[in-house]
PDB file of C-alpha atoms in Angstrom:
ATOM      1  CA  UNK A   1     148.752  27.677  98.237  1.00 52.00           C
ATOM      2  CA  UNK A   2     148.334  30.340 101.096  1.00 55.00           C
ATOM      3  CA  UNK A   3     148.797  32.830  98.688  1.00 53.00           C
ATOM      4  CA  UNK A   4     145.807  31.557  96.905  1.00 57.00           C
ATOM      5  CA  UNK A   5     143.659  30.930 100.310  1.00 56.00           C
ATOM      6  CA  UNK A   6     144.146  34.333 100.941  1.00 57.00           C
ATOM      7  CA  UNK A   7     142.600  35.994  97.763  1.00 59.00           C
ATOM      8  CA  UNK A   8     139.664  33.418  97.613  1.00 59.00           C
ATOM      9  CA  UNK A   9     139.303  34.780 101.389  1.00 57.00           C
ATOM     10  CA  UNK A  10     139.803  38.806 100.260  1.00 58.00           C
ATOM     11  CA  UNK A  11     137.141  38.100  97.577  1.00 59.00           C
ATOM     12  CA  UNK A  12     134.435  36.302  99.635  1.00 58.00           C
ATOM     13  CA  UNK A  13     135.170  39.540 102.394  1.00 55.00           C
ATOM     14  CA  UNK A  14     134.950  41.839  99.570  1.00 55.00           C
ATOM     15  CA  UNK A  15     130.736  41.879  99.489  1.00 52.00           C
ATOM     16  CA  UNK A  16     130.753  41.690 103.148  1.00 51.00           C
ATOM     17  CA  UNK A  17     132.527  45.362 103.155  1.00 48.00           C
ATOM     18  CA  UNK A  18     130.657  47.817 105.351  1.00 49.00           C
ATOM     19  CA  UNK A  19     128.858  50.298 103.197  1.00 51.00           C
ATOM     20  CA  UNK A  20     129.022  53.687 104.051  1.00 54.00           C
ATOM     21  CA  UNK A  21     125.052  54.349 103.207  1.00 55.00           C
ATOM     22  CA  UNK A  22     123.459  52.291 105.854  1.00 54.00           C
ATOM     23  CA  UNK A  23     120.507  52.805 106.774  1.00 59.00           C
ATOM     24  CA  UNK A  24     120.345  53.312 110.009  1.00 60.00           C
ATOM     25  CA  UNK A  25     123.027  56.209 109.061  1.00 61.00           C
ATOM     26  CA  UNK A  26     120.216  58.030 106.598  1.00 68.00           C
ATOM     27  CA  UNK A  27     118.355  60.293 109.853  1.00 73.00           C
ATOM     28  CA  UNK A  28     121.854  61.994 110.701  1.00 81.00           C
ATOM     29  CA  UNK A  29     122.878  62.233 107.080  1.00 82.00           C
ATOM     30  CA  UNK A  30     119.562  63.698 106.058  1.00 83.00           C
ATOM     31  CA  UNK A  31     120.299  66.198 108.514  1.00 85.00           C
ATOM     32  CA  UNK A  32     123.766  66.820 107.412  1.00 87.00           C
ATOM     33  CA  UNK A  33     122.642  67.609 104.152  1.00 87.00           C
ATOM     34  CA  UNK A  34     119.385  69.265 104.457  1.00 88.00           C
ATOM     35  CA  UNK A  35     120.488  71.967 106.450  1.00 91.00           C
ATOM     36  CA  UNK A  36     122.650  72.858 103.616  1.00 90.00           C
ATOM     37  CA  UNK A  37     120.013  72.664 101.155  1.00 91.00           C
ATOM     38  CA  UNK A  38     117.593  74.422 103.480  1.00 91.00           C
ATOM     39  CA  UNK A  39     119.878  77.424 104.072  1.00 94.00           C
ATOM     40  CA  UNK A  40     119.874  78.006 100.059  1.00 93.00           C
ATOM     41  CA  UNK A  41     116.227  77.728  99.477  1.00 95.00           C
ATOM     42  CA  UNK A  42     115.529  79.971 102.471  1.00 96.00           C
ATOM     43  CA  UNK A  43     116.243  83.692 100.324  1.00 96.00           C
ATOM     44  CA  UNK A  44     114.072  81.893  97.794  1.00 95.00           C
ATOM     45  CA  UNK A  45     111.037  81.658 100.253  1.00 95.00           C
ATOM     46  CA  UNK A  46     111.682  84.733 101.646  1.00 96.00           C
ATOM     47  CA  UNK A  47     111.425  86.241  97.764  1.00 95.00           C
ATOM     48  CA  UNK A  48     108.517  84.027  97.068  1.00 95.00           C
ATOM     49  CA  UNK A  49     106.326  85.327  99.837  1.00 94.00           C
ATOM     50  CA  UNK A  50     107.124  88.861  99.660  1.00 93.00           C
ATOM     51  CA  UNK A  51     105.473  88.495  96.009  1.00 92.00           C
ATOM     52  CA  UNK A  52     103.016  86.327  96.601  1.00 92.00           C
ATOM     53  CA  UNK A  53     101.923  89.388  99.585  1.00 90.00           C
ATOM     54  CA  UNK A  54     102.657  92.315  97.478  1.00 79.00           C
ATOM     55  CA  UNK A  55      99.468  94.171  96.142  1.00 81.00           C
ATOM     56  CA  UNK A  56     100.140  95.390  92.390  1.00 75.00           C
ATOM     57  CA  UNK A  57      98.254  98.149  90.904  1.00 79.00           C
ATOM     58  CA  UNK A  58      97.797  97.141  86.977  1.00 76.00           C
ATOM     59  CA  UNK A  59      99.070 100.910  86.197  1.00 83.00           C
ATOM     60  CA  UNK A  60     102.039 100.769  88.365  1.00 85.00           C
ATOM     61  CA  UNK A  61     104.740  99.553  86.193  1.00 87.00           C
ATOM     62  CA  UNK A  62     107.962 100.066  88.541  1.00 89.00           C
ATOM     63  CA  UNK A  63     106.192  97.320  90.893  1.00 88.00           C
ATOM     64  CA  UNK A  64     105.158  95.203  87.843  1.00 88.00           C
ATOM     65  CA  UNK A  65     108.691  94.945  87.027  1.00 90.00           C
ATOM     66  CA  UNK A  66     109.752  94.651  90.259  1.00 90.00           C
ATOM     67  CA  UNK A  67     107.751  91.346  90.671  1.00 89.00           C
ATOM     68  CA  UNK A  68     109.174  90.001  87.524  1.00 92.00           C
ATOM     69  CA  UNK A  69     112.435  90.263  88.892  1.00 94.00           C
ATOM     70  CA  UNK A  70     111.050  88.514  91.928  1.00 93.00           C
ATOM     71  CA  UNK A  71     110.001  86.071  90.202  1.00 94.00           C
ATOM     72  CA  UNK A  72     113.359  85.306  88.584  1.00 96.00           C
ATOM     73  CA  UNK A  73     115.410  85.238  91.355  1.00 96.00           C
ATOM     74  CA  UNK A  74     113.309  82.733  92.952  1.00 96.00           C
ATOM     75  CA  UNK A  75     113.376  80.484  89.572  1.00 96.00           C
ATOM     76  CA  UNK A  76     117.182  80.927  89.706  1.00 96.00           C
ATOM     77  CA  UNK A  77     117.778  80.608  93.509  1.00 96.00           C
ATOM     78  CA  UNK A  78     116.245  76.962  93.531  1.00 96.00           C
ATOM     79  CA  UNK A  79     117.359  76.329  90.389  1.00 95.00           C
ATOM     80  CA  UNK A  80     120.930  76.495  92.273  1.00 95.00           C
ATOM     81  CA  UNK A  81     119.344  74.659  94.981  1.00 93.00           C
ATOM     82  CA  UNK A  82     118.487  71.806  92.507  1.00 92.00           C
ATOM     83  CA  UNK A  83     121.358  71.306  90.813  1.00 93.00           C
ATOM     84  CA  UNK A  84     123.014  71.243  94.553  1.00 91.00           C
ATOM     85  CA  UNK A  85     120.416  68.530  94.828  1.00 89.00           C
ATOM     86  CA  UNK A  86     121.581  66.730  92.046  1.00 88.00           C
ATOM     87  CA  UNK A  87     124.701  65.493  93.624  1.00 87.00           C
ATOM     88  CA  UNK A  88     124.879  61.616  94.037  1.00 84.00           C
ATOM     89  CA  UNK A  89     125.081  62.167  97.466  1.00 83.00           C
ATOM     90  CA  UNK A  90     121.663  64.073  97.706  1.00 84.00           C
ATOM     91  CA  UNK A  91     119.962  61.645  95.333  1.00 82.00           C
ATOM     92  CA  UNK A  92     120.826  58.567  97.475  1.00 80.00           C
ATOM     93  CA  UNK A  93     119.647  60.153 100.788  1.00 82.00           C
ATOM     94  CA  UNK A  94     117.072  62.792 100.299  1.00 83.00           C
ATOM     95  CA  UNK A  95     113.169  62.055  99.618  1.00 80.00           C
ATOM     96  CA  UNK A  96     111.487  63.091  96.489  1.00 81.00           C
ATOM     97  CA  UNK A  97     109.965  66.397  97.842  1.00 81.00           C
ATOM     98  CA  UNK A  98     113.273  67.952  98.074  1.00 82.00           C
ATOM     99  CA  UNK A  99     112.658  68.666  93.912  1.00 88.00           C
ATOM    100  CA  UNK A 100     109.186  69.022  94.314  1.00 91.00           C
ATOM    101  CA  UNK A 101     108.491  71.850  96.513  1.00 90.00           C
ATOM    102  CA  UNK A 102     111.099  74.002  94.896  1.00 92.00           C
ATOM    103  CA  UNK A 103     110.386  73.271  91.372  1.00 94.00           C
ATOM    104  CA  UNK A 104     106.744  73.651  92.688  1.00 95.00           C
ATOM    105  CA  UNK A 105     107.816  77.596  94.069  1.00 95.00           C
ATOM    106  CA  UNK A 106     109.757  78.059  90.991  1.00 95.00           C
ATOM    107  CA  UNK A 107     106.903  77.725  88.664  1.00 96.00           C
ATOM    108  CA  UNK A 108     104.590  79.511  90.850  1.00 95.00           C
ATOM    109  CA  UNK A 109     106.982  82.362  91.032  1.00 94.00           C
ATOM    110  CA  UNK A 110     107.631  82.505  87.321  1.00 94.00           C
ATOM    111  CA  UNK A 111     104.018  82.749  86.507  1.00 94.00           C
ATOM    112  CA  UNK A 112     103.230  85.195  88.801  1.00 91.00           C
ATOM    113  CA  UNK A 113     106.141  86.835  87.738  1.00 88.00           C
ATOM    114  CA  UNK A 114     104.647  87.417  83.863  1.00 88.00           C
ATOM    115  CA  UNK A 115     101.395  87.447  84.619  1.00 86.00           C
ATOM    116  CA  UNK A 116     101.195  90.750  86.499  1.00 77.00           C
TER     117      UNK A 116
END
C-alpha cells in the first residue's frame, strides 16, 4: 500500500517537474546562444559589405570573379550559421529573424554575385 502511495505521488510530481526552458530563463539564454551565432555570421557581414562597396568595371574580369567568390562565401558562411541555427536548442529560444536576415544577406550576396 505505501508502495503504491508513493508512485501515484511520483506520477502526480512528474508534470510539476521544473522545466529547464522557463521563461524567465529565455533573456540570458538568448544571450548564451546568440553570441555564438553572432560570432559566425560576423566574416559573412564583413564579406557582404566589402561587395556590396566594391566598384566593378564591366571589363575588369579578375574583380568580376572576385565578387562571385564573394558572393559564395557569404551564401556558405550563413548557410553554416543556419544549420547551427537549426539545433533544437536555437529553435526553442531564438526569434524568427535569426533565419531571416541571413537568408536575406545570402540571397542578396548570391545575386550580386552573378549579376556582375
Amino acid at each position: 500500500m505505501i508502495f503504491r502511495r508513493e508512485n501515484r505521488e511520483n506520477r502526480e510530481n512528474r508534470g510539476k517537474r521544473e522545466n529547464i526552458d522557463l521563461p524567465e530563463d529565455q533573456g540570458c539564454l538568448r544571450w548564451v546562444l546568440g553570441v555564438p551565432l553572432a560570432l559566425v555570421y560576423l566574416p559573412a557581414v564583413y564579406l557582404f559589405t566589402i561587395l556590396l562597396a566594391a566598384p566593378v568595371d564591366p571589363d575588369d574580369d579578375r574583380r568580376r570573379e572576385d565578387a562571385e567568390a564573394l558572393g559564395y562565401a557569404v551564401v556558405g558562411i550563413t548557410a553554416v550559421g543556419l544549420l547551427l541555427s537549426l539545433l533544437p536548442v536555437y529553435r526553442r529560444t531564438m526569434g524568427r529573424w535569426w533565419y531571416v536576415l541571413p537568408t536575406l544577406m545570402a540571397a542578396i550576396a548570391y545575386v550580386r554575385g552573378r549579376m556582375l
